[in-house]
JSON list of C-alpha atoms in Angstrom, two decimals:
[
{"chain": "A", "resi": 1, "resn": "MET", "atom": "CA", "xyz": [-37.60, 59.44, -39.58]},
{"chain": "A", "resi": 2, "resn": "GLU", "atom": "CA", "xyz": [-35.34, 59.58, -36.52]},
{"chain": "A", "resi": 3, "resn": "GLU", "atom": "CA", "xyz": [-32.69, 57.52, -38.32]},
{"chain": "A", "resi": 4, "resn": "ILE", "atom": "CA", "xyz": [-32.61, 59.95, -41.23]},
{"chain": "A", "resi": 5, "resn": "ALA", "atom": "CA", "xyz": [-32.28, 62.93, -38.88]},
{"chain": "A", "resi": 6, "resn": "GLN", "atom": "CA", "xyz": [-29.48, 61.17, -36.99]},
{"chain": "A", "resi": 7, "resn": "PHE", "atom": "CA", "xyz": [-27.70, 60.34, -40.25]},
{"chain": "A", "resi": 8, "resn": "ILE", "atom": "CA", "xyz": [-27.93, 63.96, -41.44]},
{"chain": "A", "resi": 9, "resn": "PHE", "atom": "CA", "xyz": [-26.75, 65.27, -38.05]},
{"chain": "A", "resi": 10, "resn": "GLU", "atom": "CA", "xyz": [-23.78, 62.88, -38.05]},
{"chain": "A", "resi": 11, "resn": "LEU", "atom": "CA", "xyz": [-22.90, 63.82, -41.62]},
{"chain": "A", "resi": 12, "resn": "ILE", "atom": "CA", "xyz": [-22.97, 67.54, -40.84]},
{"chain": "A", "resi": 13, "resn": "PHE", "atom": "CA", "xyz": [-21.09, 67.05, -37.56]},
{"chain": "A", "resi": 14, "resn": "GLN", "atom": "CA", "xyz": [-18.40, 64.97, -39.27]},
{"chain": "A", "resi": 15, "resn": "PHE", "atom": "CA", "xyz": [-18.02, 67.53, -42.07]},
{"chain": "A", "resi": 16, "resn": "LEU", "atom": "CA", "xyz": [-17.67, 70.41, -39.61]},
{"chain": "A", "resi": 17, "resn": "PHE", "atom": "CA", "xyz": [-15.23, 68.46, -37.44]},
{"chain": "A", "resi": 18, "resn": "GLU", "atom": "CA", "xyz": [-13.04, 67.56, -40.42]},
{"chain": "A", "resi": 19, "resn": "LEU", "atom": "CA", "xyz": [-13.14, 71.15, -41.66]},
{"chain": "A", "resi": 20, "resn": "LEU", "atom": "CA", "xyz": [-12.09, 72.42, -38.22]},
{"chain": "A", "resi": 21, "resn": "ALA", "atom": "CA", "xyz": [-9.42, 69.74, -37.83]},
{"chain": "A", "resi": 22, "resn": "ASP", "atom": "CA", "xyz": [-8.00, 70.48, -41.28]},
{"chain": "A", "resi": 23, "resn": "THR", "atom": "CA", "xyz": [-7.93, 74.21, -40.55]},
{"chain": "A", "resi": 24, "resn": "VAL", "atom": "CA", "xyz": [-6.15, 73.66, -37.23]},
{"chain": "A", "resi": 25, "resn": "TRP", "atom": "CA", "xyz": [-3.76, 71.11, -38.78]},
{"chain": "A", "resi": 26, "resn": "ARG", "atom": "CA", "xyz": [-2.67, 73.50, -41.53]},
{"chain": "A", "resi": 27, "resn": "ARG", "atom": "CA", "xyz": [-1.94, 76.26, -39.02]},
{"chain": "A", "resi": 28, "resn": "LEU", "atom": "CA", "xyz": [0.25, 74.11, -36.80]},
{"chain": "A", "resi": 29, "resn": "PRO", "atom": "CA", "xyz": [3.98, 74.56, -37.32]},
{"chain": "A", "resi": 30, "resn": "GLU", "atom": "CA", "xyz": [5.73, 71.57, -38.89]},
{"chain": "A", "resi": 31, "resn": "PRO", "atom": "CA", "xyz": [7.48, 70.37, -35.68]},
{"chain": "A", "resi": 32, "resn": "VAL", "atom": "CA", "xyz": [4.12, 70.27, -33.86]},
{"chain": "A", "resi": 33, "resn": "ARG", "atom": "CA", "xyz": [2.50, 68.41, -36.76]},
{"chain": "A", "resi": 34, "resn": "ALA", "atom": "CA", "xyz": [5.30, 65.84, -36.69]},
{"chain": "A", "resi": 35, "resn": "ALA", "atom": "CA", "xyz": [4.92, 65.40, -32.91]},
{"chain": "A", "resi": 36, "resn": "VAL", "atom": "CA", "xyz": [1.15, 64.96, -33.22]},
{"chain": "A", "resi": 37, "resn": "LYS", "atom": "CA", "xyz": [1.65, 62.45, -36.02]},
{"chain": "A", "resi": 38, "resn": "LEU", "atom": "CA", "xyz": [4.17, 60.49, -33.93]},
{"chain": "A", "resi": 39, "resn": "ALA", "atom": "CA", "xyz": [1.91, 60.49, -30.88]},
{"chain": "A", "resi": 40, "resn": "ALA", "atom": "CA", "xyz": [-1.08, 59.39, -32.97]},
{"chain": "A", "resi": 41, "resn": "ALA", "atom": "CA", "xyz": [0.90, 56.55, -34.56]},
{"chain": "A", "resi": 42, "resn": "ALA", "atom": "CA", "xyz": [2.09, 55.31, -31.16]},
{"chain": "A", "resi": 43, "resn": "ALA", "atom": "CA", "xyz": [-1.38, 55.59, -29.61]},
{"chain": "A", "resi": 44, "resn": "PHE", "atom": "CA", "xyz": [-3.04, 53.79, -32.52]},
{"chain": "A", "resi": 45, "resn": "ALA", "atom": "CA", "xyz": [-0.45, 51.00, -32.41]},
{"chain": "A", "resi": 46, "resn": "ALA", "atom": "CA", "xyz": [-0.92, 50.65, -28.64]},
{"chain": "A", "resi": 47, "resn": "LEU", "atom": "CA", "xyz": [-4.69, 50.43, -29.15]},
{"chain": "A", "resi": 48, "resn": "LEU", "atom": "CA", "xyz": [-4.22, 47.73, -31.77]},
{"chain": "A", "resi": 49, "resn": "GLY", "atom": "CA", "xyz": [-1.80, 45.94, -29.44]},
{"chain": "A", "resi": 50, "resn": "PHE", "atom": "CA", "xyz": [-4.42, 46.01, -26.70]},
{"chain": "A", "resi": 51, "resn": "LEU", "atom": "CA", "xyz": [-7.15, 44.77, -29.04]},
{"chain": "A", "resi": 52, "resn": "SER", "atom": "CA", "xyz": [-4.86, 41.99, -30.22]},
{"chain": "A", "resi": 53, "resn": "THR", "atom": "CA", "xyz": [-4.63, 40.72, -26.63]},
{"chain": "A", "resi": 54, "resn": "LEU", "atom": "CA", "xyz": [-8.40, 40.36, -26.60]},
{"chain": "A", "resi": 55, "resn": "VAL", "atom": "CA", "xyz": [-8.34, 38.31, -29.80]},
{"chain": "A", "resi": 56, "resn": "LEU", "atom": "CA", "xyz": [-5.14, 36.38, -28.98]},
{"chain": "A", "resi": 57, "resn": "PRO", "atom": "CA", "xyz": [-4.86, 36.39, -25.17]},
{"chain": "A", "resi": 58, "resn": "GLU", "atom": "CA", "xyz": [-1.90, 33.98, -25.01]},
{"chain": "A", "resi": 59, "resn": "PRO", "atom": "CA", "xyz": [1.60, 35.23, -25.90]},
{"chain": "A", "resi": 60, "resn": "PHE", "atom": "CA", "xyz": [3.25, 33.66, -28.94]},
{"chain": "A", "resi": 61, "resn": "ILE", "atom": "CA", "xyz": [6.61, 33.78, -27.14]},
{"chain": "A", "resi": 62, "resn": "THR", "atom": "CA", "xyz": [6.21, 32.27, -23.69]},
{"chain": "A", "resi": 63, "resn": "SER", "atom": "CA", "xyz": [9.77, 32.78, -22.44]},
{"chain": "A", "resi": 64, "resn": "ARG", "atom": "CA", "xyz": [10.14, 36.20, -20.84]},
{"chain": "A", "resi": 65, "resn": "ALA", "atom": "CA", "xyz": [13.78, 36.47, -21.97]},
{"chain": "A", "resi": 66, "resn": "TRP", "atom": "CA", "xyz": [12.88, 35.75, -25.60]},
{"chain": "A", "resi": 67, "resn": "ALA", "atom": "CA", "xyz": [9.94, 38.15, -25.35]},
{"chain": "A", "resi": 68, "resn": "ILE", "atom": "CA", "xyz": [12.37, 40.91, -24.33]},
{"chain": "A", "resi": 69, "resn": "VAL", "atom": "CA", "xyz": [14.66, 40.01, -27.24]},
{"chain": "A", "resi": 70, "resn": "HIS", "atom": "CA", "xyz": [11.65, 40.20, -29.54]},
{"chain": "A", "resi": 71, "resn": "LEU", "atom": "CA", "xyz": [10.68, 43.55, -28.02]},
{"chain": "A", "resi": 72, "resn": "VAL", "atom": "CA", "xyz": [14.06, 44.93, -29.07]},
{"chain": "A", "resi": 73, "resn": "VAL", "atom": "CA", "xyz": [14.72, 43.11, -32.36]},
{"chain": "A", "resi": 74, "resn": "GLY", "atom": "CA", "xyz": [11.18, 42.65, -33.74]},
{"chain": "A", "resi": 75, "resn": "PRO", "atom": "CA", "xyz": [10.34, 46.33, -34.30]},
{"chain": "A", "resi": 76, "resn": "VAL", "atom": "CA", "xyz": [13.70, 46.93, -35.99]},
{"chain": "A", "resi": 77, "resn": "LEU", "atom": "CA", "xyz": [13.02, 44.11, -38.46]},
{"chain": "A", "resi": 78, "resn": "VAL", "atom": "CA", "xyz": [9.47, 45.30, -39.10]},
{"chain": "A", "resi": 79, "resn": "ALA", "atom": "CA", "xyz": [10.67, 48.88, -39.64]},
{"chain": "A", "resi": 80, "resn": "TRP", "atom": "CA", "xyz": [13.37, 47.67, -42.02]},
{"chain": "A", "resi": 81, "resn": "ALA", "atom": "CA", "xyz": [10.78, 45.71, -44.02]},
{"chain": "A", "resi": 82, "resn": "MET", "atom": "CA", "xyz": [8.41, 48.68, -44.11]},
{"chain": "A", "resi": 83, "resn": "ALA", "atom": "CA", "xyz": [11.19, 50.99, -45.27]},
{"chain": "A", "resi": 84, "resn": "ARG", "atom": "CA", "xyz": [12.04, 48.53, -48.08]},
{"chain": "A", "resi": 85, "resn": "ILE", "atom": "CA", "xyz": [8.38, 48.51, -49.12]},
{"chain": "A", "resi": 86, "resn": "GLY", "atom": "CA", "xyz": [8.42, 52.31, -49.10]},
{"chain": "A", "resi": 87, "resn": "ARG", "atom": "CA", "xyz": [11.49, 52.43, -51.32]},
{"chain": "A", "resi": 88, "resn": "ALA", "atom": "CA", "xyz": [9.87, 49.98, -53.73]},
{"chain": "A", "resi": 89, "resn": "MET", "atom": "CA", "xyz": [6.78, 52.19, -53.86]},
{"chain": "A", "resi": 90, "resn": "GLU", "atom": "CA", "xyz": [8.90, 55.25, -54.62]},
{"chain": "A", "resi": 91, "resn": "LYS", "atom": "CA", "xyz": [10.64, 53.39, -57.45]},
{"chain": "A", "resi": 92, "resn": "ARG", "atom": "CA", "xyz": [7.20, 52.81, -58.94]},
{"chain": "A", "resi": 93, "resn": "GLU", "atom": "CA", "xyz": [6.57, 56.55, -58.53]},
{"chain": "A", "resi": 94, "resn": "LYS", "atom": "CA", "xyz": [3.96, 56.02, -55.83]},
{"chain": "A", "resi": 95, "resn": "ARG", "atom": "CA", "xyz": [3.77, 58.05, -52.67]},
{"chain": "A", "resi": 96, "resn": "ARG", "atom": "CA", "xyz": [5.27, 56.57, -49.52]},
{"chain": "A", "resi": 97, "resn": "THR", "atom": "CA", "xyz": [3.12, 56.47, -46.37]},
{"chain": "A", "resi": 98, "resn": "SER", "atom": "CA", "xyz": [4.51, 57.47, -43.00]},
{"chain": "A", "resi": 99, "resn": "LEU", "atom": "CA", "xyz": [4.63, 53.83, -41.87]},
{"chain": "A", "resi": 100, "resn": "GLU", "atom": "CA", "xyz": [6.86, 53.06, -44.84]},
{"chain": "A", "resi": 101, "resn": "ARG", "atom": "CA", "xyz": [9.61, 55.15, -43.29]},
{"chain": "A", "resi": 102, "resn": "PHE", "atom": "CA", "xyz": [11.94, 53.46, -40.83]},
{"chain": "A", "resi": 103, "resn": "GLY", "atom": "CA", "xyz": [11.28, 55.76, -37.86]},
{"chain": "A", "resi": 104, "resn": "TYR", "atom": "CA", "xyz": [7.49, 55.64, -38.04]},
{"chain": "A", "resi": 105, "resn": "GLY", "atom": "CA", "xyz": [7.52, 51.92, -38.80]},
{"chain": "A", "resi": 106, "resn": "TRP", "atom": "CA", "xyz": [9.74, 51.28, -35.79]},
{"chain": "A", "resi": 107, "resn": "LEU", "atom": "CA", "xyz": [7.60, 53.42, -33.47]},
{"chain": "A", "resi": 108, "resn": "PHE", "atom": "CA", "xyz": [4.41, 51.71, -34.62]},
{"chain": "A", "resi": 109, "resn": "ALA", "atom": "CA", "xyz": [5.85, 48.19, -34.26]},
{"chain": "A", "resi": 110, "resn": "PHE", "atom": "CA", "xyz": [7.49, 48.99, -30.93]},
{"chain": "A", "resi": 111, "resn": "SER", "atom": "CA", "xyz": [4.30, 50.50, -29.47]},
{"chain": "A", "resi": 112, "resn": "PHE", "atom": "CA", "xyz": [2.29, 47.47, -30.59]},
{"chain": "A", "resi": 113, "resn": "THR", "atom": "CA", "xyz": [4.86, 44.98, -29.27]},
{"chain": "A", "resi": 114, "resn": "LEU", "atom": "CA", "xyz": [5.42, 46.86, -26.01]},
{"chain": "A", "resi": 115, "resn": "THR", "atom": "CA", "xyz": [1.68, 46.94, -25.31]},
{"chain": "A", "resi": 116, "resn": "ARG", "atom": "CA", "xyz": [1.37, 43.19, -25.87]},
{"chain": "A", "resi": 117, "resn": "PHE", "atom": "CA", "xyz": [4.47, 42.56, -23.76]},
{"chain": "A", "resi": 118, "resn": "LEU", "atom": "CA", "xyz": [3.23, 44.66, -20.86]},
{"chain": "A", "resi": 119, "resn": "LEU", "atom": "CA", "xyz": [-0.25, 43.17, -20.90]},
{"chain": "A", "resi": 120, "resn": "LEU", "atom": "CA", "xyz": [0.68, 39.53, -21.46]},
{"chain": "A", "resi": 121, "resn": "HIS", "atom": "CA", "xyz": [4.03, 39.17, -19.68]},
{"chain": "A", "resi": 122, "resn": "LEU", "atom": "CA", "xyz": [3.78, 41.68, -16.86]},
{"chain": "A", "resi": 123, "resn": "GLY", "atom": "CA", "xyz": [0.00, 41.95, -16.44]}
]
């Protein structure tokens, strides 16, 4: 019985939270929404970068100099590839996600790569 009550409570709580979040999100001016979206993308990528160090604790690139080169070049290449995917999706009349735009793709890849670099090469 407790499990059912907990499930119902969580369902109601989640519904109310999403309703509140959606209401707040719609009232935010566009520049604030964009800033929140950018911060969330960077934070999520950093979290994934951290989690990746738990799964793969050894760096793929052992040379610090090459790791720095990868930190600069890698996100640009990933963002370029994601932007190409986004353009291909638009040609098929499908909606592009934020990560399929160069800027968001770069930020996500850079945040992920920077987190791994800081934790594995400087940590």
